[in-house]
Coordinates of C-alpha atoms and ligand atoms in Angstrom, one line a residue:
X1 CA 285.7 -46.3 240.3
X2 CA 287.6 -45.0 237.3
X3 CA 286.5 -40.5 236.8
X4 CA 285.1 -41.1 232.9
X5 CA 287.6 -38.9 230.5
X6 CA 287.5 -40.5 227.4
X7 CA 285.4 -43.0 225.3
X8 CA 285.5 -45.2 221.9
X9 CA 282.6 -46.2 220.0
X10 CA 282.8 -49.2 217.5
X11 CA 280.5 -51.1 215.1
X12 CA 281.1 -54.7 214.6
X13 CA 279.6 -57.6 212.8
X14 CA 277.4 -56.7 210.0
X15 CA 276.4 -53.4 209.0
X16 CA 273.2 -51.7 209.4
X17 CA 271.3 -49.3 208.7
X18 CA 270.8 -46.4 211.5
X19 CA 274.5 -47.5 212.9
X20 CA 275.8 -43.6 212.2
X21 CA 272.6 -42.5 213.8
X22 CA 273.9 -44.1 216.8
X23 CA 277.2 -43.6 216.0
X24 CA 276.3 -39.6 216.2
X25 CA 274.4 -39.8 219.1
X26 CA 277.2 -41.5 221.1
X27 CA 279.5 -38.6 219.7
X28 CA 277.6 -35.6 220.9
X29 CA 276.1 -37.4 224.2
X30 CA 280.2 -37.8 224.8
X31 CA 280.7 -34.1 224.1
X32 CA 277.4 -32.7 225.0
X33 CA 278.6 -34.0 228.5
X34 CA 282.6 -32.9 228.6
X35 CA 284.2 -36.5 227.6
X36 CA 286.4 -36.9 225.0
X37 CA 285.6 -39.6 222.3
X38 CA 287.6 -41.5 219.7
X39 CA 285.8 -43.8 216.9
X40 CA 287.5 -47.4 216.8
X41 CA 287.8 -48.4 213.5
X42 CA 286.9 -51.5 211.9
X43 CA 285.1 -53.2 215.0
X44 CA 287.3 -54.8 217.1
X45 CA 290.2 -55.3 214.3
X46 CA 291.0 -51.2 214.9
X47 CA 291.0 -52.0 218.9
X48 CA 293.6 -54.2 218.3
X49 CA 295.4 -52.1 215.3
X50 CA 295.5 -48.9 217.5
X51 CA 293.2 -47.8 214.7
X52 CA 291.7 -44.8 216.6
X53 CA 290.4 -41.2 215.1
X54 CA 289.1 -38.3 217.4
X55 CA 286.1 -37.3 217.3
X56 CA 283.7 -33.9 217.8
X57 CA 280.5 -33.1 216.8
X58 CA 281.6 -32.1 214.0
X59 CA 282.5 -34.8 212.9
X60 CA 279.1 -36.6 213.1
X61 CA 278.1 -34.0 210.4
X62 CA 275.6 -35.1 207.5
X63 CA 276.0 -39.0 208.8
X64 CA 272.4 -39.0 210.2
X65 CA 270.7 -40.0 206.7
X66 CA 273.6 -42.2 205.6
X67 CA 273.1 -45.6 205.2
X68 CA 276.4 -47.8 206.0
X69 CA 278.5 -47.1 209.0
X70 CA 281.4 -44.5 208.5
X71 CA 283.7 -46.2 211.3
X72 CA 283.8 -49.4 209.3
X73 CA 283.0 -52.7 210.6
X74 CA 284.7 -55.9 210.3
X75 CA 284.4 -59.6 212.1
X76 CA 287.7 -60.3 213.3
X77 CA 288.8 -63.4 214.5
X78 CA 291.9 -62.6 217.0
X79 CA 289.5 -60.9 219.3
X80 CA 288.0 -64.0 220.0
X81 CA 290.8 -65.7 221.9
X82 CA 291.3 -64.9 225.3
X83 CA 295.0 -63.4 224.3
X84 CA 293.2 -61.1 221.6
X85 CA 290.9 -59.5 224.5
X86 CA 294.0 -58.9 227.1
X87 CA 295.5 -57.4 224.2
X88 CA 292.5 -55.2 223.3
X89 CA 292.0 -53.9 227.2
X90 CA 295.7 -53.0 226.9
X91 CA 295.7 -51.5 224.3
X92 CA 292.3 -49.1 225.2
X93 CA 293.9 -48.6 228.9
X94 CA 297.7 -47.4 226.9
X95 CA 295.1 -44.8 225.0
X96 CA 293.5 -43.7 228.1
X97 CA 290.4 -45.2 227.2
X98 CA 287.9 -45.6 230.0
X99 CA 284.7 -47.3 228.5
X100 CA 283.8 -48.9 225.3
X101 CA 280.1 -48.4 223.6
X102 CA 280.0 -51.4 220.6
X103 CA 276.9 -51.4 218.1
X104 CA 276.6 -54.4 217.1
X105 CA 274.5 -58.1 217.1
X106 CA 275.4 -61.2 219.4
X107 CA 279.0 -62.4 218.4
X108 CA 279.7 -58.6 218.9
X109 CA 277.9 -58.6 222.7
X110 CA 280.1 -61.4 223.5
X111 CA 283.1 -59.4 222.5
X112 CA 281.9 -56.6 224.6
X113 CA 281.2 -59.2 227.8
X114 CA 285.1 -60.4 228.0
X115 CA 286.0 -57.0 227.4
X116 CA 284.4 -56.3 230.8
X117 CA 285.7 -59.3 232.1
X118 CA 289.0 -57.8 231.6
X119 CA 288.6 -54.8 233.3
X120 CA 287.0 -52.2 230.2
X121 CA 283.5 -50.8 231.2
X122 CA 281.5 -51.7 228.1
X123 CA 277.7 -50.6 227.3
X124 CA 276.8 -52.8 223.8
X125 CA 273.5 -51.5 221.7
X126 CA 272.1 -53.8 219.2
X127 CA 272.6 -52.9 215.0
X128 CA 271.4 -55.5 212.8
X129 CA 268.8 -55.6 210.6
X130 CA 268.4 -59.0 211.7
X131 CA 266.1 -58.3 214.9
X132 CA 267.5 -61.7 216.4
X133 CA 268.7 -60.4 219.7
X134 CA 266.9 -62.2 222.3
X135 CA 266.6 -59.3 225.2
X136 CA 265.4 -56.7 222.8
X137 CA 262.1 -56.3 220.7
X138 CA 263.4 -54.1 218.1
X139 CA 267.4 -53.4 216.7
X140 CA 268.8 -50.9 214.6
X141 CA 268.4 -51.4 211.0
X142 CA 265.4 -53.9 211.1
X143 CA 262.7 -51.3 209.4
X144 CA 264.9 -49.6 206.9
X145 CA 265.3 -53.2 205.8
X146 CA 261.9 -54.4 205.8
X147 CA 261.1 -51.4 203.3
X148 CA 263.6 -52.6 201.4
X149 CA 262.2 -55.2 200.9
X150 CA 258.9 -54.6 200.7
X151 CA 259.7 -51.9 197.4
X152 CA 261.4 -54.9 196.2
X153 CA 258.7 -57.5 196.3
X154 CA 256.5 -55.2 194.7
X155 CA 258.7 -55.0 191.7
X156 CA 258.1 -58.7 191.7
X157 CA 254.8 -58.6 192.5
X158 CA 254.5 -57.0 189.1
X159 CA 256.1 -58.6 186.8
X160 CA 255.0 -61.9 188.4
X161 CA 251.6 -60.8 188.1
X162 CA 251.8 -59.9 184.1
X163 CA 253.7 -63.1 183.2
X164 CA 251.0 -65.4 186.0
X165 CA 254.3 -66.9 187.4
X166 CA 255.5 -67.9 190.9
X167 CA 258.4 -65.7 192.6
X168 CA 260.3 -67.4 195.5
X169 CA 262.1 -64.4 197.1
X170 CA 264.7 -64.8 199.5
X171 CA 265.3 -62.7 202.5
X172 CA 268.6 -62.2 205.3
X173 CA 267.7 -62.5 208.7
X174 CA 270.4 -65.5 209.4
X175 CA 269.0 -68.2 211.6
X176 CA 266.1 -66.1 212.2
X177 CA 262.4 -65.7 210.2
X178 CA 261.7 -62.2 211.6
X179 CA 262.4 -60.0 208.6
X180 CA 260.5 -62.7 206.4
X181 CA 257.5 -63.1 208.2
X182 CA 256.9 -59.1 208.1
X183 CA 258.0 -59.1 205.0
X184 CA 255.5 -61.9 204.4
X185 CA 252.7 -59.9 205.7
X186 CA 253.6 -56.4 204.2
X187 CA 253.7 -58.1 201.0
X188 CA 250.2 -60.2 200.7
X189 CA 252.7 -63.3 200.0
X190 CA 251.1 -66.6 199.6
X191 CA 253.6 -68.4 201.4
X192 CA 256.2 -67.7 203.6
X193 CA 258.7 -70.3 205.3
X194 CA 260.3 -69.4 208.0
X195 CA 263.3 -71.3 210.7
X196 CA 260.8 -71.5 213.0
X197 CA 258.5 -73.4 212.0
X198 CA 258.7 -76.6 210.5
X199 CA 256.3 -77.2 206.9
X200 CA 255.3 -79.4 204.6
X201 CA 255.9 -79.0 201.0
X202 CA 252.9 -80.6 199.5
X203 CA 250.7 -79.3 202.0
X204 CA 252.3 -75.9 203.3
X205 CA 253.7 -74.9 199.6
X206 CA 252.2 -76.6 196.4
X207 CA 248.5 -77.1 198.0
X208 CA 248.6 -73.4 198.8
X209 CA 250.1 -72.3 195.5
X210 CA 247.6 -74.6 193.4
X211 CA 244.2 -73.5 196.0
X212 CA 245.2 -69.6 195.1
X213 CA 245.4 -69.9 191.5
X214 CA 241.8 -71.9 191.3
X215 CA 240.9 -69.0 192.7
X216 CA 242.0 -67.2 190.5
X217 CA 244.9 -65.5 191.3
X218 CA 247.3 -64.3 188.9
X219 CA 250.9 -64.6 190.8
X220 CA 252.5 -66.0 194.1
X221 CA 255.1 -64.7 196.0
X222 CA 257.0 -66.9 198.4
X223 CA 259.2 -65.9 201.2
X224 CA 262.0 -67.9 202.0
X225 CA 263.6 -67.2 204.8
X226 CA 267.8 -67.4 204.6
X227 CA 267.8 -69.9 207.3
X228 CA 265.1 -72.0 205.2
X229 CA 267.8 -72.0 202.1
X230 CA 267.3 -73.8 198.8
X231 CA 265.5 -71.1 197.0
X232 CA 266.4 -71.9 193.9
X233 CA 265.8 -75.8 194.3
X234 CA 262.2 -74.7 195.5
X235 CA 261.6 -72.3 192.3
X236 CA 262.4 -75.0 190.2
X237 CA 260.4 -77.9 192.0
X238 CA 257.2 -75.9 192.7
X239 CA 257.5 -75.4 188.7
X240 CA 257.8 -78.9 188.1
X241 CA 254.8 -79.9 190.5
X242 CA 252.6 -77.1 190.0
X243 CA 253.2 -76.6 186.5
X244 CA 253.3 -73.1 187.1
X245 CA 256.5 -71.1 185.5
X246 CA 258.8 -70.2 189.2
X247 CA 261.6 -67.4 189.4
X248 CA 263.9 -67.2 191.9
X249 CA 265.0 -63.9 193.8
X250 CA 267.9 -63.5 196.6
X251 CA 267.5 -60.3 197.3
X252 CA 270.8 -60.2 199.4
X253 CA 273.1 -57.7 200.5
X254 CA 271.1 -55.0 199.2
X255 CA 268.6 -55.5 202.4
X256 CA 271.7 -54.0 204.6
X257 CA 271.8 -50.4 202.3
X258 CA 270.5 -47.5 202.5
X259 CA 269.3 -44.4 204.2
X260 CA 267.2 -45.1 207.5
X261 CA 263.5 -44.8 208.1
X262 CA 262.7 -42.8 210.8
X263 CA 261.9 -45.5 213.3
X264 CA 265.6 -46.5 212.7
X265 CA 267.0 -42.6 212.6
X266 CA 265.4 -42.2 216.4
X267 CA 265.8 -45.3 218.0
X268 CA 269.3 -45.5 217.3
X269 CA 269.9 -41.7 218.3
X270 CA 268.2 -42.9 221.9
X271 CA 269.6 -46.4 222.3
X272 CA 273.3 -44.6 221.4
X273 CA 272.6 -41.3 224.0
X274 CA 271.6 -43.8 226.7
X275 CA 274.8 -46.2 226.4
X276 CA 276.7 -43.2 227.0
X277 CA 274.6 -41.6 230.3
X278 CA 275.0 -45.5 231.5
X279 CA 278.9 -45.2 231.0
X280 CA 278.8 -42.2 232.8
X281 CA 276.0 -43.7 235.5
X282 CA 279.2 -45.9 236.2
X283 CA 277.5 -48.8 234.9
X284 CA 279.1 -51.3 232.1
X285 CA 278.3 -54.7 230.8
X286 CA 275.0 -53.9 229.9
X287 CA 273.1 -53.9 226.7
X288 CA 271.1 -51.3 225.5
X289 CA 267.9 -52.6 224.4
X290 CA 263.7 -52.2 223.3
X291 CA 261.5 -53.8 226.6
X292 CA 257.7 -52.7 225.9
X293 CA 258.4 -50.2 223.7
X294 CA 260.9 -48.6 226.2
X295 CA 264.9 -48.3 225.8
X296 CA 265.9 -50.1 228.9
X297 CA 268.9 -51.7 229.5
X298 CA 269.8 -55.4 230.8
X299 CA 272.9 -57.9 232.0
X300 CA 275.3 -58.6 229.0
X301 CA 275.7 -62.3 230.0
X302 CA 271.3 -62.3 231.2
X303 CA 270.7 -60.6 227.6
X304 CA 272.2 -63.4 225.7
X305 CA 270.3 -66.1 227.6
X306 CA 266.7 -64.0 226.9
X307 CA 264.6 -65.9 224.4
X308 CA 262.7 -64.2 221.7
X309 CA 260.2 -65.8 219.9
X310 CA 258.3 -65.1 216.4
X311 CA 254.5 -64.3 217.1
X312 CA 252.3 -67.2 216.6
X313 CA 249.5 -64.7 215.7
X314 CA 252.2 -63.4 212.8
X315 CA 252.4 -66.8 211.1
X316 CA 248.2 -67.4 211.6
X317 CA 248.2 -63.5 210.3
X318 CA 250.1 -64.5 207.3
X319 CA 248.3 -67.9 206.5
X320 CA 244.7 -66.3 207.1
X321 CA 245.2 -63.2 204.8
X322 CA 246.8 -65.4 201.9
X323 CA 243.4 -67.1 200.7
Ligands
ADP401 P1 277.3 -60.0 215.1 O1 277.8 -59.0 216.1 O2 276.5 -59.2 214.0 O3 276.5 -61.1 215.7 P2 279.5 -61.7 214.6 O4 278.9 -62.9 215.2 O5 280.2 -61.9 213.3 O6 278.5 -60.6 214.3 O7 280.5 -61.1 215.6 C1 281.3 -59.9 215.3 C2 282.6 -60.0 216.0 O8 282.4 -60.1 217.5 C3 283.4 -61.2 215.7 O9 284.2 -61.1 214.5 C4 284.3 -61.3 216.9 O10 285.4 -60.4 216.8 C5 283.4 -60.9 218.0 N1 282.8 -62.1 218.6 C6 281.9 -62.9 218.0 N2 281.6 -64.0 218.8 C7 282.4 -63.8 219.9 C8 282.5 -64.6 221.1 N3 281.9 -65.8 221.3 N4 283.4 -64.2 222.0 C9 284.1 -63.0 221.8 N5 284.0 -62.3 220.7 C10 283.2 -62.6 219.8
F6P402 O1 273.5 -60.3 210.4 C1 273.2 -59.6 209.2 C2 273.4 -60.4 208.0 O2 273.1 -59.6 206.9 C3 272.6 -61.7 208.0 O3 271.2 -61.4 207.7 C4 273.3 -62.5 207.0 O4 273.1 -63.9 207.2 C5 274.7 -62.1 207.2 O5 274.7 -60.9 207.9 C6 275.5 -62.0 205.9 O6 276.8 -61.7 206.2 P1 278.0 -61.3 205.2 O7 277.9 -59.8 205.0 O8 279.2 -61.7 205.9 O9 277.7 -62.0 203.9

C-alpha cells in the first residue's frame, strides 16, 4: 500500500454551490493531518495540463461563503478515452500524487472509477445542485439552489398575481424533477411537471389552471421541469386554451450562483473531511455520500447502479395543496 504524502482535489462538471466549502475542508483535513495538497485546476482538463497549485490553509481563506468554485471546473472530453485516463494517472504519479478527491456529479464519478482502475486511489463526493445521484439523498449545492429559486418565484408570484396571469417557470435539474418538485411545493405552484411522471395536458394542466381560477384565484405558477422542456410552447398554448394571458420564465444558470445556505456550508465541509480520512483509511473508489441522514460512503461502480426515486407522497403533496 502506497504511505499517503500528497493529494489533489478537483471539481468537475457543473458548478455548485458549497463546492469551496468542500474544497476547504479537503484542504485543511489534508493539512490538519500532515499531507501535502495541490488543487487541480479545471476538473480533469488541469490533470491532464499539469495544471496544479499548492495549497495550505491559507489558502482556503474567505472561500467558505463564496458561491462558484475557485479551482475552476470544466467537462473535458480527452479524459474520457481510455488513452486520456493513462495519461492522467501518469501524469498525477510524475507529481507524486498519491490520491485524487473529485467533487463532482455522475459523468465526473465515472472519471474518478477508471482513474482507480488505473492505479490512482480516488474518493469522489457529489456537487451538483441537481440531487440526481442515485446512492446519495442529498448533494452539494441542491438547497442554496432551491432558495434560489424559491426568492425567484415569489417575484413572479407577484407580478403574476397583480396582472391575474399564468407564469410557466422553468427550473435545471437535467433529466431529473427533484429541484422542481420542491420548488413546486415551496412555492404553492398550481402545477408542476416533472420527468418522472408522465401528464396529461388537458387534464393535468388546463383543467387545473381553469378549476383554480373558478375558484377564484388570481395567478398560477407552473413548474416545468428542464427535462419536461417546451416552456415557452406551453406558456403560449395554455394562453390560447385557457384564455388566460401566460409568461414564460427560464430561470437558468442563475439557479447554480451564489453564496451557500447553511445545509450546503456543513454538509459539504463533512462530505469533503471524510473523503480525505477515507484516502488516508487506505480506501479509494468510493463515493462519499447522504444514507439516512448520515455521510456514509459506498462502491464507485455499486453507487452508480443505486436508484433514486422522487417521493410519490411529494407529487400527491403538491397536487393536494394546489386546490
Ligand atoms: P457531472 O459530473 O456533473 O455529471 P459531466 O457528465 O459533464 O458532469 O462529467 C464531467 C466530466 O467527467 C466529463 O467532462 C468527463 O471528463 C468526465 N466523464 C464524464 N462521463 C465519463 C465517463 N463515462 N467516463 C469517464 N469520464 C467521464
Ligand atoms: O448539472 C447541473 C446543470 O446545471 C443542469 O441542471 C443543467 O442541465 C446543466 O448543468 C447545464 O449545463 P451547462 O452549464 O453546460 O449549460
Amino acid at each position: 500500500m502506497v504511505q499517503l504524502r500528497k493529494i489533489g482535489v478537483l471539481t468537475s462538471g457543473g458548478d455548485a454551490p458549497g463546492m469551496n466549502a468542500a474544497i476547504r475542508a479537503v484542504v485543511r483535513t489534508a493539512v490538519f493531518n500532515g499531507l501535502e495538497i495541490v488543487g487541480v485546476k479545471r476538473g480533469y482538463n488541469g490533470l491532464l495540463n499539469e495544471d496544479f497549485i499548492e495549497m495550505d490553509a491559507r489558502s482556503v481563506g474567505e472561500t467558505l461563503q463564496k458561491g462558484g468554485t475557485i479551482l475552476q471546473t470544466a467537462r473535458c472530453a480527452e479524459f474520457k478515452t481510455p488513452e486520456g485516463v493513462k495519461k492522467a494517472v501518469e501524469i498525477a504519479k510524475k507529481n507524486s500524487i498519491d490520491g485524487l478527491i473529485v467533487i463532482g456529479g455522475d459523468g465526473s464519478f465515472r472519471g474518478a472509477r477508471d482513474l482507480t482502475r488505473e492505479g490512482l486511489a480516488t474518493i469522489a463526493m457529489p456537487g451538483t445542485i441537481d440531487n440526481d445521484i442515485n446512492c446519495s439523498e442529498y448533494t452539494v449545492g441542491y438547497d442554496t439552489c432551491l432558495n434560489t429559486v424559491i426568492e425567484a418565484v415569489d417575484k413572479l408570484r407577484d407580478t403574476s398575481s397583480s396582472h391575474e396571469r399564468c407564469s410557466v417557470v422553468e427550473v435545471m435539474g437535467r433529466g431529473a424533477g427533484y429541484i422542481a418538485i420542491e420548488a413546486a411545493i415551496a412555492c404553492g405552484a398550481e402545477v408542476v411537471l416533472i420527468p418522472e411522471e408522465p401528464f396529461d395536458f388537458r387534464k393535468d394542466v388546463i383543467d387545473i389552471i381553469e378549476q383554480g381560477k373558478k375558484r377564484g384565484k388570481k395567478h398560477c405558477i407552473v413548474i416545468v421541469a428542464e427535462g419536461v422542456g417546451g416552456t415557452v410552447e406551453m406558456a403560449k398554448k395554455i394562453e390560447e386554451e385557457t384564455g388566460i394571458e401566460s409568461r414564460a420564465t427560464i430561470l437558468g444558470h442563475v439557479q447554480r450562483g451564489g453564496s451557500p445556505t447553511v445545509r450546503d456550508r456543513v454538509i459539504a465541509s463533512q462530505m469533503g473531511a471524510r473523503s480525505v480520512e477515507l484516502l488516508l483509511e487506505g480506501k479509494s473508489n468510493r463515493i462519499v455520500c447522504m444514507q439516512h441522514n448520515e455521510i456514509v460512503d459506498v462502491d464507485i461502480e455499486e453507487g452508480l447502479n443505486m436508484k433514486k426515486h422522487i417521493s410519490k407522497d411529494l407529487i400527491k403533496l403538491a397536487k393536494q395543496l394546489a386546490i
